[in-house]
mmCIF file of C-alpha atoms in Angstrom:
data_model
loop_
_atom_site.group_PDB
_atom_site.id
_atom_site.type_symbol
_atom_site.label_atom_id
_atom_site.label_comp_id
_atom_site.label_asym_id
_atom_site.label_seq_id
_atom_site.Cartn_x
_atom_site.Cartn_y
_atom_site.Cartn_z
ATOM 1 C CA MET A 1 -42.766 61.419 53.635
ATOM 2 C CA ILE A 2 -42.781 62.512 49.891
ATOM 3 C CA LEU A 3 -45.689 61.501 48.347
ATOM 4 C CA PRO A 4 -45.825 59.950 44.580
ATOM 5 C CA VAL A 5 -46.435 61.626 41.897
ATOM 6 C CA VAL A 6 -46.125 59.150 38.504
ATOM 7 C CA MET A 7 -46.113 60.976 35.287
ATOM 8 C CA TYR A 8 -47.065 59.324 32.365
ATOM 9 C CA HIS A 9 -47.407 60.531 28.702
ATOM 10 C CA SER A 10 -49.022 58.623 26.224
ATOM 11 C CA ILE A 11 -51.708 55.288 26.779
ATOM 12 C CA SER A 12 -51.456 54.187 23.714
ATOM 13 C CA ASP A 13 -49.859 50.874 21.408
ATOM 14 C CA ASN A 14 -48.664 52.947 19.230
ATOM 15 C CA SER A 15 -44.778 53.391 19.798
ATOM 16 C CA GLN A 16 -44.213 53.936 15.890
ATOM 17 C CA TRP A 17 -42.958 57.469 16.287
ATOM 18 C CA LEU A 18 -40.469 59.850 17.143
ATOM 19 C CA TRP A 19 -41.153 59.656 20.577
ATOM 20 C CA GLY A 20 -43.197 56.317 21.025
ATOM 21 C CA HIS A 21 -41.450 55.229 24.095
ATOM 22 C CA LEU A 22 -43.267 57.357 25.983
ATOM 23 C CA ALA A 23 -46.689 55.603 24.990
ATOM 24 C CA CYS A 24 -47.360 53.323 27.572
ATOM 25 C CA PRO A 25 -49.778 50.042 26.337
ATOM 26 C CA VAL A 26 -53.079 50.882 26.945
ATOM 27 C CA LYS A 27 -53.498 46.608 28.456
ATOM 28 C CA VAL A 28 -50.187 47.850 31.021
ATOM 29 C CA PHE A 29 -52.063 51.233 31.797
ATOM 30 C CA GLU A 30 -55.203 49.046 32.906
ATOM 31 C CA ASP A 31 -53.279 46.794 34.707
ATOM 32 C CA HIS A 32 -51.790 49.832 36.841
ATOM 33 C CA ALA A 33 -55.408 51.489 37.630
ATOM 34 C CA ARG A 34 -56.577 48.101 38.502
ATOM 35 C CA THR A 35 -53.776 46.871 40.658
ATOM 36 C CA LEU A 36 -53.804 50.646 42.357
ATOM 37 C CA ALA A 37 -57.602 49.742 43.135
ATOM 38 C CA GLU A 38 -56.904 46.559 44.382
ATOM 39 C CA TRP A 39 -54.433 47.491 46.808
ATOM 40 C CA GLY A 40 -56.111 50.682 48.211
ATOM 41 C CA PHE A 41 -54.401 52.946 46.701
ATOM 42 C CA THR A 42 -56.790 56.206 46.149
ATOM 43 C CA THR A 43 -55.094 58.989 43.243
ATOM 44 C CA ILE A 44 -55.620 62.822 44.346
ATOM 45 C CA SER A 45 -55.393 65.973 43.045
ATOM 46 C CA LEU A 46 -52.332 68.302 43.259
ATOM 47 C CA ASP A 47 -54.852 70.397 44.675
ATOM 48 C CA ASP A 48 -55.343 68.305 47.562
ATOM 49 C CA LEU A 49 -51.523 67.734 47.573
ATOM 50 C CA TYR A 50 -50.365 71.550 48.007
ATOM 51 C CA ARG A 51 -53.117 71.489 50.378
ATOM 52 C CA HIS A 52 -51.877 68.743 52.352
ATOM 53 C CA ALA A 53 -48.127 70.207 52.208
ATOM 54 C CA CYS A 54 -49.254 73.517 53.097
ATOM 55 C CA HIS A 55 -52.095 73.316 55.729
ATOM 56 C CA GLY A 56 -51.939 69.484 57.040
ATOM 57 C CA TYR A 57 -55.115 68.969 54.971
ATOM 58 C CA ALA A 58 -56.021 65.410 55.592
ATOM 59 C CA LEU A 59 -55.469 62.775 52.722
ATOM 60 C CA PRO A 60 -56.895 59.419 52.659
ATOM 61 C CA LYS A 61 -54.706 56.143 52.822
ATOM 62 C CA ASN A 62 -52.528 55.550 50.753
ATOM 63 C CA PRO A 63 -52.588 58.416 48.729
ATOM 64 C CA VAL A 64 -50.931 59.245 44.929
ATOM 65 C CA VAL A 65 -51.383 61.538 42.423
ATOM 66 C CA LEU A 66 -51.196 60.086 38.182
ATOM 67 C CA THR A 67 -50.383 62.674 35.624
ATOM 68 C CA PHE A 68 -50.114 63.133 32.088
ATOM 69 C CA ASP A 69 -47.906 65.366 30.163
ATOM 70 C CA ASP A 70 -48.767 66.763 26.451
ATOM 71 C CA GLY A 71 -52.569 66.391 26.262
ATOM 72 C CA TYR A 72 -52.261 63.405 23.810
ATOM 73 C CA LEU A 73 -55.784 62.421 22.210
ATOM 74 C CA ASP A 74 -55.421 58.697 24.061
ATOM 75 C CA ASN A 75 -56.041 60.335 26.975
ATOM 76 C CA TRP A 76 -59.680 60.840 26.461
ATOM 77 C CA VAL A 77 -59.321 57.795 24.137
ATOM 78 C CA TYR A 78 -57.914 55.184 27.021
ATOM 79 C CA ALA A 79 -56.540 57.158 29.721
ATOM 80 C CA PHE A 80 -60.261 58.719 30.914
ATOM 81 C CA PRO A 81 -62.458 55.447 30.501
ATOM 82 C CA ILE A 82 -59.812 53.425 32.482
ATOM 83 C CA LEU A 83 -59.473 55.386 35.034
ATOM 84 C CA ASN A 84 -63.349 56.653 35.535
ATOM 85 C CA ARG A 85 -63.616 52.266 35.714
ATOM 86 C CA TYR A 86 -61.881 51.882 38.738
ATOM 87 C CA GLY A 87 -62.504 54.832 40.337
ATOM 88 C CA LEU A 88 -59.042 57.114 39.565
ATOM 89 C CA GLN A 89 -58.614 60.478 38.671
ATOM 90 C CA GLY A 90 -55.579 62.198 37.028
ATOM 91 C CA THR A 91 -54.319 65.351 36.408
ATOM 92 C CA ILE A 92 -53.427 66.521 32.099
ATOM 93 C CA PHE A 93 -50.519 68.995 31.564
ATOM 94 C CA VAL A 94 -51.680 70.515 28.421
ATOM 95 C CA ASN A 95 -49.699 73.285 26.111
ATOM 96 C CA PRO A 96 -53.037 75.474 24.553
ATOM 97 C CA GLU A 97 -50.765 75.525 20.877
ATOM 98 C CA PHE A 98 -51.502 71.890 20.300
ATOM 99 C CA VAL A 99 -55.483 71.590 21.229
ATOM 100 C CA ASP A 100 -57.470 70.148 18.723
ATOM 101 C CA PRO A 101 -59.760 72.948 16.821
ATOM 102 C CA SER A 102 -63.030 69.569 17.135
ATOM 103 C CA ASP A 103 -65.653 71.378 18.520
ATOM 104 C CA LYS A 104 -67.263 67.351 19.641
ATOM 105 C CA PRO A 105 -65.531 64.914 21.695
ATOM 106 C CA ARG A 106 -64.224 61.852 19.655
ATOM 107 C CA PRO A 107 -65.246 58.053 20.290
ATOM 108 C CA ASN A 108 -63.611 56.568 23.169
ATOM 109 C CA LEU A 109 -63.994 53.344 25.278
ATOM 110 C CA ASP A 110 -66.850 54.734 26.872
ATOM 111 C CA ASP A 111 -68.331 54.309 22.981
ATOM 112 C CA VAL A 112 -67.470 50.634 22.708
ATOM 113 C CA THR A 113 -68.519 49.468 25.583
ATOM 114 C CA ALA A 114 -71.915 50.762 25.024
ATOM 115 C CA GLY A 115 -71.495 49.452 21.684
ATOM 116 C CA THR A 116 -71.984 52.460 19.180
ATOM 117 C CA VAL A 117 -68.435 51.858 18.018
ATOM 118 C CA ARG A 118 -65.699 48.983 17.827
ATOM 119 C CA MET A 119 -62.485 49.108 19.129
ATOM 120 C CA SER A 120 -60.817 49.192 15.644
ATOM 121 C CA ASP A 121 -62.274 52.421 14.789
ATOM 122 C CA LEU A 122 -61.141 54.400 17.668
ATOM 123 C CA ASN A 123 -58.531 56.959 16.413
ATOM 124 C CA SER A 124 -56.134 57.987 19.084
ATOM 125 C CA THR A 125 -53.433 60.108 17.196
ATOM 126 C CA GLY A 126 -53.194 63.366 17.836
ATOM 127 C CA PHE A 127 -54.156 66.025 20.672
ATOM 128 C CA LEU A 128 -56.556 66.883 23.002
ATOM 129 C CA SER A 129 -59.614 68.972 22.156
ATOM 130 C CA TRP A 130 -61.278 71.644 24.581
ATOM 131 C CA ALA A 131 -64.799 70.182 24.850
ATOM 132 C CA GLU A 132 -63.093 66.627 25.461
ATOM 133 C CA MET A 133 -61.198 68.580 28.054
ATOM 134 C CA ARG A 134 -64.105 69.773 29.119
ATOM 135 C CA ALA A 135 -65.882 66.254 29.171
ATOM 136 C CA MET A 136 -62.966 65.067 31.548
ATOM 137 C CA GLU A 137 -63.266 67.898 34.066
ATOM 138 C CA ALA A 138 -67.321 67.847 34.201
ATOM 139 C CA ALA A 139 -66.566 63.999 35.161
ATOM 140 C CA GLY A 140 -64.645 64.775 38.246
ATOM 141 C CA VAL A 141 -61.871 62.136 36.978
ATOM 142 C CA MET A 142 -59.346 64.407 34.912
ATOM 143 C CA ASP A 143 -57.662 67.965 35.881
ATOM 144 C CA ILE A 144 -56.224 70.476 33.425
ATOM 145 C CA GLN A 145 -53.616 72.147 34.033
ATOM 146 C CA SER A 146 -50.617 73.954 32.261
ATOM 147 C CA HIS A 147 -47.836 73.224 30.608
ATOM 148 C CA ALA A 148 -47.130 76.026 29.221
ATOM 149 C CA MET A 149 -47.913 77.497 25.398
ATOM 150 C CA ALA A 150 -45.671 75.866 23.163
ATOM 151 C CA HIS A 151 -43.474 73.236 23.783
ATOM 152 C CA THR A 152 -41.155 73.720 21.460
ATOM 153 C CA TRP A 153 -37.093 74.298 20.844
ATOM 154 C CA TYR A 154 -35.398 77.544 19.393
ATOM 155 C CA PHE A 155 -32.322 77.469 17.706
ATOM 156 C CA ALA A 156 -29.639 78.738 20.789
ATOM 157 C CA SER A 157 -26.383 79.954 18.383
ATOM 158 C CA ASP A 158 -25.497 80.931 14.738
ATOM 159 C CA ARG A 159 -23.015 77.292 14.993
ATOM 160 C CA ILE A 160 -24.728 74.382 12.560
ATOM 161 C CA VAL A 161 -25.408 71.258 14.020
ATOM 162 C CA ASP A 162 -27.042 69.484 11.247
ATOM 163 C CA TRP A 163 -29.710 70.289 8.035
ATOM 164 C CA HIS A 164 -33.372 69.566 7.625
ATOM 165 C CA HIS A 165 -33.087 66.449 6.029
ATOM 166 C CA PRO A 166 -35.831 63.761 5.388
ATOM 167 C CA GLY A 167 -36.450 61.073 9.070
ATOM 168 C CA ASP A 168 -34.897 63.612 11.128
ATOM 169 C CA SER A 169 -35.857 64.214 14.799
ATOM 170 C CA TYR A 170 -36.292 68.028 14.367
ATOM 171 C CA PRO A 171 -40.396 68.004 14.558
ATOM 172 C CA TRP A 172 -40.240 71.629 16.225
ATOM 173 C CA LEU A 173 -38.932 73.119 12.874
ATOM 174 C CA ALA A 174 -42.539 72.706 11.453
ATOM 175 C CA TRP A 175 -44.270 73.693 14.761
ATOM 176 C CA ASN A 176 -42.199 76.711 14.431
ATOM 177 C CA ALA A 177 -42.891 77.371 10.692
ATOM 178 C CA ARG A 178 -46.417 77.013 11.045
ATOM 179 C CA PRO A 179 -47.403 76.958 14.604
ATOM 180 C CA GLU A 180 -51.671 76.462 13.666
ATOM 181 C CA ARG A 181 -50.535 73.218 12.224
ATOM 182 C CA LYS A 182 -49.083 71.815 15.312
ATOM 183 C CA TYR A 183 -52.157 69.694 16.658
ATOM 184 C CA LEU A 184 -52.198 67.757 13.477
ATOM 185 C CA TRP A 185 -48.302 66.774 13.470
ATOM 186 C CA LEU A 186 -48.735 63.068 14.804
ATOM 187 C CA SER A 187 -51.330 62.790 11.754
ATOM 188 C CA GLU A 188 -49.595 64.340 8.750
ATOM 189 C CA ASP A 189 -46.595 64.768 7.002
ATOM 190 C CA GLN A 190 -45.190 68.369 7.811
ATOM 191 C CA SER A 191 -41.894 67.476 6.900
ATOM 192 C CA LEU A 192 -42.016 70.168 3.945
ATOM 193 C CA PHE A 193 -42.921 73.007 5.826
ATOM 194 C CA VAL A 194 -39.224 74.170 6.028
ATOM 195 C CA PRO A 195 -37.111 73.751 3.190
ATOM 196 C CA TRP A 196 -34.737 70.870 2.627
ATOM 197 C CA GLY A 197 -30.994 71.816 3.310
ATOM 198 C CA ALA A 198 -32.348 74.344 6.078
ATOM 199 C CA PRO A 199 -29.682 74.565 8.750
ATOM 200 C CA VAL A 200 -30.311 73.423 12.272
ATOM 201 C CA TYR A 201 -28.236 75.243 14.430
ATOM 202 C CA GLU A 202 -27.683 74.580 18.205
ATOM 203 C CA HIS A 203 -30.479 74.435 20.192
ATOM 204 C CA GLU A 204 -32.362 74.147 23.239
ATOM 205 C CA LYS A 205 -35.855 74.024 25.375
ATOM 206 C CA ALA A 206 -37.837 77.204 24.905
ATOM 207 C CA LEU A 207 -38.148 78.140 28.099
ATOM 208 C CA ILE A 208 -34.365 78.266 28.776
ATOM 209 C CA VAL A 209 -32.991 79.920 25.913
ATOM 210 C CA ARG A 210 -32.068 82.991 24.422
ATOM 211 C CA ARG A 211 -33.706 82.745 21.029
ATOM 212 C CA TYR A 212 -31.133 83.048 17.928
ATOM 213 C CA PHE A 213 -32.725 84.222 14.801
ATOM 214 C CA PRO A 214 -30.568 83.066 12.013
ATOM 215 C CA ASP A 215 -29.959 85.123 8.418
ATOM 216 C CA PRO A 216 -32.645 83.961 5.950
ATOM 217 C CA LYS A 217 -30.542 84.231 2.957
ATOM 218 C CA LEU A 218 -28.628 81.429 4.106
ATOM 219 C CA THR A 219 -31.368 78.674 4.477
ATOM 220 C CA ASP A 220 -32.838 80.245 0.960
ATOM 221 C CA TRP A 221 -29.615 79.562 -0.669
ATOM 222 C CA LEU A 222 -29.137 76.444 0.481
ATOM 223 C CA ALA A 223 -32.262 75.128 -0.202
ATOM 224 C CA GLN A 224 -32.128 76.143 -3.746
ATOM 225 C CA GLN A 225 -28.495 74.259 -4.392
ATOM 226 C CA VAL A 226 -30.777 71.310 -2.568
ATOM 227 C CA ALA A 227 -33.573 71.793 -5.370
ATOM 228 C CA SER A 228 -31.156 72.003 -7.721
ATOM 229 C CA GLN A 229 -29.393 68.600 -6.658
ATOM 230 C CA GLY A 230 -32.946 66.382 -7.038
ATOM 231 C CA GLY A 231 -34.262 68.131 -3.403
ATOM 232 C CA GLU A 232 -35.148 64.808 -1.398
ATOM 233 C CA SER A 233 -32.854 62.428 -3.573
ATOM 234 C CA PHE A 234 -30.156 64.936 -2.430
ATOM 235 C CA PHE A 235 -29.865 63.026 0.875
ATOM 236 C CA ALA A 236 -28.945 59.559 -1.142
ATOM 237 C CA GLN A 237 -25.858 60.173 -1.616
ATOM 238 C CA ARG A 238 -23.271 59.242 1.289
ATOM 239 C CA ASP A 239 -21.757 62.326 1.805
ATOM 240 C CA TRP A 240 -24.853 64.882 2.203
ATOM 241 C CA ARG A 241 -23.675 66.428 5.445
ATOM 242 C CA GLY A 242 -20.367 67.314 3.922
ATOM 243 C CA VAL A 243 -21.372 68.826 0.719
ATOM 244 C CA LEU A 244 -23.926 71.014 2.933
ATOM 245 C CA THR A 245 -20.989 71.856 5.014
ATOM 246 C CA HIS A 246 -18.840 72.877 2.091
ATOM 247 C CA TRP A 247 -21.889 74.948 0.644
ATOM 248 C CA SER A 248 -22.400 76.993 3.907
ATOM 249 C CA ALA A 249 -18.659 77.495 4.573
ATOM 250 C CA GLN A 250 -18.557 78.910 0.744
ATOM 251 C CA TYR A 251 -21.609 80.962 1.042
ATOM 252 C CA GLN A 252 -20.301 82.790 4.465
ATOM 253 C CA SER A 253 -17.254 83.262 2.857
ATOM 254 C CA GLN A 254 -18.803 85.768 0.487
ATOM 255 C CA TYR A 255 -21.722 86.783 2.659
ATOM 256 C CA PRO A 256 -21.694 88.343 6.075
ATOM 257 C CA LEU A 257 -24.426 86.562 7.925
ATOM 258 C CA ASP A 258 -27.319 88.979 9.617
ATOM 259 C CA GLY A 259 -28.090 86.451 12.235
ATOM 260 C CA ARG A 260 -29.279 87.945 15.744
ATOM 261 C CA TRP A 261 -30.131 87.117 19.795
ATOM 262 C CA GLU A 262 -33.017 88.248 21.346
ATOM 263 C CA SER A 263 -32.281 90.830 23.861
ATOM 264 C CA ASP A 264 -33.289 89.656 27.413
ATOM 265 C CA GLU A 265 -36.383 92.337 27.118
ATOM 266 C CA GLU A 266 -37.498 90.069 24.517
ATOM 267 C CA TYR A 267 -37.018 87.012 26.356
ATOM 268 C CA GLN A 268 -38.644 87.758 29.369
ATOM 269 C CA ALA A 269 -41.517 89.040 27.753
ATOM 270 C CA ARG A 270 -41.603 85.629 25.482
ATOM 271 C CA ILE A 271 -41.114 83.631 28.927
ATOM 272 C CA ARG A 272 -44.133 85.613 30.509
ATOM 273 C CA TYR A 273 -46.247 85.150 27.654
ATOM 274 C CA GLU A 274 -45.687 80.997 27.273
ATOM 275 C CA VAL A 275 -46.359 81.090 31.074
ATOM 276 C CA GLY A 276 -49.138 83.320 31.126
ATOM 277 C CA ALA A 277 -51.188 83.297 28.198
ATOM 278 C CA SER A 278 -50.974 79.342 29.258
ATOM 279 C CA LYS A 279 -52.759 79.755 32.331
ATOM 280 C CA GLU A 280 -55.120 81.977 30.691
ATOM 281 C CA VAL A 281 -56.139 80.210 28.021
ATOM 282 C CA ILE A 282 -56.591 77.376 30.076
ATOM 283 C CA GLU A 283 -58.635 79.104 32.316
ATOM 284 C CA ALA A 284 -60.911 80.759 29.802
ATOM 285 C CA ASN A 285 -61.819 77.837 27.869
ATOM 286 C CA LEU A 286 -62.160 75.168 30.547
ATOM 287 C CA ARG A 287 -64.346 77.911 33.443
ATOM 288 C CA LYS A 288 -61.436 76.772 36.140
ATOM 289 C CA ARG A 289 -58.578 78.222 38.356
ATOM 290 C CA VAL A 290 -55.172 76.731 36.981
ATOM 291 C CA ASN A 291 -52.411 76.634 39.360
ATOM 292 C CA PHE A 292 -49.880 74.307 38.741
ATOM 293 C CA LEU A 293 -47.216 74.536 35.692
ATOM 294 C CA CYS A 294 -45.601 71.390 34.539
ATOM 295 C CA TRP A 295 -42.400 72.532 32.858
ATOM 296 C CA PRO A 296 -42.552 71.038 28.898
ATOM 297 C CA GLY A 297 -39.070 68.542 28.410
ATOM 298 C CA GLY A 298 -38.199 70.214 32.012
ATOM 299 C CA GLY A 299 -36.504 72.710 31.047
ATOM 300 C CA TYR A 300 -36.318 76.214 32.949
ATOM 301 C CA ASN A 301 -34.246 78.570 35.260
ATOM 302 C CA GLU A 302 -34.406 81.030 37.826
ATOM 303 C CA THR A 303 -36.118 83.315 35.091
ATOM 304 C CA ALA A 304 -39.315 81.405 34.342
ATOM 305 C CA GLU A 305 -39.309 80.159 38.003
ATOM 306 C CA ARG A 306 -39.766 84.043 38.948
ATOM 307 C CA VAL A 307 -42.141 84.679 36.126
ATOM 308 C CA ALA A 308 -44.722 81.645 37.050
ATOM 309 C CA ARG A 309 -44.344 82.988 40.741
ATOM 310 C CA GLU A 310 -45.612 86.477 39.573
ATOM 311 C CA ILE A 311 -48.188 84.918 37.499
ATOM 312 C CA GLY A 312 -49.433 83.117 40.520
ATOM 313 C CA TYR A 313 -48.939 79.535 39.572
ATOM 314 C CA LEU A 314 -48.818 77.699 43.450
ATOM 315 C CA ALA A 315 -46.521 75.240 42.414
ATOM 316 C CA VAL A 316 -44.564 73.565 39.566
ATOM 317 C CA THR A 317 -42.468 70.438 38.547
ATOM 318 C CA LEU A 318 -39.088 69.872 39.749
ATOM 319 C CA SER A 319 -36.826 68.083 36.655
ATOM 320 C CA SER A 320 -35.244 64.971 37.226
ATOM 321 C CA ARG A 321 -31.886 66.779 37.526
ATOM 322 C CA ASP A 322 -33.026 69.228 40.194
ATOM 323 C CA PRO A 323 -31.113 69.110 43.852
ATOM 324 C CA ARG A 324 -34.406 69.953 45.520
ATOM 325 C CA ARG A 325 -35.867 66.851 44.371
ATOM 326 C CA VAL A 326 -34.460 65.450 47.279
ATOM 327 C CA ALA A 327 -36.269 67.660 49.984
ATOM 328 C CA PRO A 328 -38.736 69.277 47.869
ATOM 329 C CA ASP A 329 -40.949 71.909 49.217
ATOM 330 C CA PRO A 330 -45.197 73.029 48.500
ATOM 331 C CA GLU A 331 -44.288 74.654 45.621
ATOM 332 C CA HIS A 332 -42.294 72.441 43.926
ATOM 333 C CA ILE A 333 -43.649 68.938 42.379
ATOM 334 C CA LYS A 334 -41.259 66.001 42.600
ATOM 335 C CA ARG A 335 -42.230 63.547 40.278
ATOM 336 C CA TRP A 336 -41.003 59.718 38.805
ATOM 337 C CA GLY A 337 -41.862 58.367 35.574
ATOM 338 C CA ALA A 338 -44.205 55.346 35.357
ATOM 339 C CA PRO A 339 -41.722 52.093 35.791
ATOM 340 C CA THR A 340 -40.052 50.661 32.382
ATOM 341 C CA LEU A 341 -37.283 48.319 31.960
ATOM 342 C CA PRO A 342 -35.113 49.370 28.957
ATOM 343 C CA VAL A 343 -35.192 46.301 26.542
ATOM 344 C CA GLY A 344 -32.446 47.410 23.970
ATOM 345 C CA ARG A 345 -33.388 50.741 22.371
ATOM 346 C CA LYS A 346 -37.402 50.593 23.606
ATOM 347 C CA ASN A 347 -38.377 50.345 27.211
ATOM 348 C CA LEU A 348 -40.806 47.590 28.452
ATOM 349 C CA TYR A 349 -43.401 49.284 30.946
ATOM 350 C CA ARG A 350 -43.705 47.230 34.301
ATOM 351 C CA ASP A 351 -47.270 45.997 35.620
ATOM 352 C CA GLY A 352 -48.922 47.139 38.108
ATOM 353 C CA ARG A 353 -47.766 45.165 41.024
ATOM 354 C CA TYR A 354 -44.358 46.354 40.479
ATOM 355 C CA LEU A 355 -46.183 49.758 40.399
ATOM 356 C CA VAL A 356 -47.515 49.273 43.554
ATOM 357 C CA TYR A 357 -44.367 47.712 44.770
ATOM 358 C CA ARG A 358 -42.561 50.708 43.975
ATOM 359 C CA LEU A 359 -44.541 53.122 45.363
ATOM 360 C CA HIS A 360 -44.528 51.156 48.904
ATOM 361 C CA CYS A 361 -40.617 50.999 48.540
ATOM 362 C CA GLN A 362 -40.649 54.742 47.995
ATOM 363 C CA ARG A 363 -42.309 55.135 51.105
ATOM 364 C CA GLY A 364 -39.490 53.684 52.942
ATOM 365 C CA GLU A 365 -40.850 49.839 53.468
ATOM 366 C CA PRO A 366 -37.666 47.781 52.807
ATOM 367 C CA LEU A 367 -39.803 44.262 51.957
ATOM 368 C CA TYR A 368 -40.972 45.886 49.259
ATOM 369 C CA CYS A 369 -38.149 47.681 47.932
ATOM 370 C CA LEU A 370 -37.007 43.741 48.094
ATOM 371 C CA GLY A 371 -39.444 42.906 46.547
ATOM 372 C CA CYS A 372 -39.065 45.303 43.373
ATOM 373 C CA LYS A 373 -35.739 43.999 43.064
ATOM 374 C CA LEU A 374 -37.195 40.336 42.585
ATOM 375 C CA LEU A 375 -39.689 41.380 40.232
ATOM 376 C CA THR A 376 -36.773 42.896 38.291
ATOM 377 C CA VAL A 377 -35.240 39.717 38.121
ATOM 378 C CA ARG A 378 -37.803 38.091 37.277
ATOM 379 C CA ASP A 379 -39.004 40.512 34.027
ATOM 380 C CA ILE A 380 -35.296 40.135 33.034
ATOM 381 C CA LEU A 381 -35.025 36.451 33.096
ATOM 382 C CA SER A 382 -38.763 36.675 31.597
ATOM 383 C CA ILE A 383 -37.164 39.003 28.551
ATOM 384 C CA ARG A 384 -34.253 36.852 28.250
ATOM 385 C CA ALA A 385 -36.320 33.572 27.569
ATOM 386 C CA GLN A 386 -38.211 35.489 25.566
ATOM 387 C CA GLN A 387 -35.293 36.687 23.715
ATOM 388 C CA ALA A 388 -34.161 33.049 23.255
ATOM 389 C CA VAL A 389 -37.245 30.924 21.972
ATOM 390 C CA GLU A 390 -37.339 33.862 19.043
ATOM 391 C CA PHE A 391 -33.646 33.817 18.452
ATOM 392 C CA PHE A 392 -33.865 30.090 18.258
ATOM 393 C CA THR A 393 -37.264 29.536 16.093
ATOM 394 C CA ALA A 394 -35.601 32.003 13.806
ATOM 395 C CA ARG A 395 -32.339 29.891 13.275
ATOM 396 C CA LEU A 396 -35.006 26.917 13.023
ATOM 397 C CA ALA A 397 -36.849 28.552 10.077
ATOM 398 C CA ARG A 398 -33.476 29.668 8.475
ATOM 399 C CA ASN A 399 -32.401 25.905 8.766
ATOM 400 C CA SER A 400 -35.752 24.569 7.249
ATOM 401 C CA ALA A 401 -35.260 27.194 4.093
ATOM 402 C CA ALA A 402 -31.973 26.030 3.624
#
């Protein structure tokens, strides 16, 4: 039997950011925790899971592992107090380059319960600090493990696929330009860390790509052209991409570019740093041993896995596309995302009852598998009914206004 490992990211009501679909609403998450406790599930650590897989370590009834990727501040503000309230525990995978430098834990739900702050005063936007991680570890509620060092993307070739423009989806351009400000990217505008019009080359997750270093002269020239045409206002014209394509071709027809790729030696040294330094930094700051690695964005290859084993990780996560998920071994952790239902361009996080049905279903219990399907039909009908009410309410309002 494959023991369930559930993946969360952000626990927040704020979905208005680039990856807001990863934010499980606070009330839904509390419903998950409450239902798990009521149905007799016991959360275990990845160490427990590993010892069970390798050495037959006895586990409690209905074991489940809860994991949280990226180390968002809301894991401290909301997830930690909620898990503690219901006697549960989890694992957070953090990237040291995103850790907030705050030296004291910030207010969370426990402070609201104690009456020292109001719910409206809680700020959950940002990333965890070492002080908050130490507090969660000391409480025995959260286990901190590695998510590699940088969690970024790098250019993979000299082929231009886009240009830096207002509202684009490349925050990692700013991360790579100003890594010391990465922990602030959710709370400050970092779009000007990279000049408007800078080429965005074909790119890939950092751990699986030999990095391409483009010629900065083309970036500088394009930035100057955009600035001379109004800067940000340049992108208001309909064919700005066509203009930048023309300018790029014009420049390259006159001046040879001097870009380069990482050598194999440079790539392997970078991977060793990404995977190894994150382990060392977490261990030094939390005074513990880090045994598990979650690949950022599910991006890894044979080289990265080999380096992780050499550095001393006991196990690493598997991406959703890895064929080894069918029968994972003790060195590989199969996870599945907290259950959602696609609604248009959004994800509706399912309730706690659906979660426990899914957990039972994964253990091969057919009645619960049927229950999952029935609950899905229920939720779809509920969504459709709500959409119909909203549609006719809006229509009546328009008719009344007319």
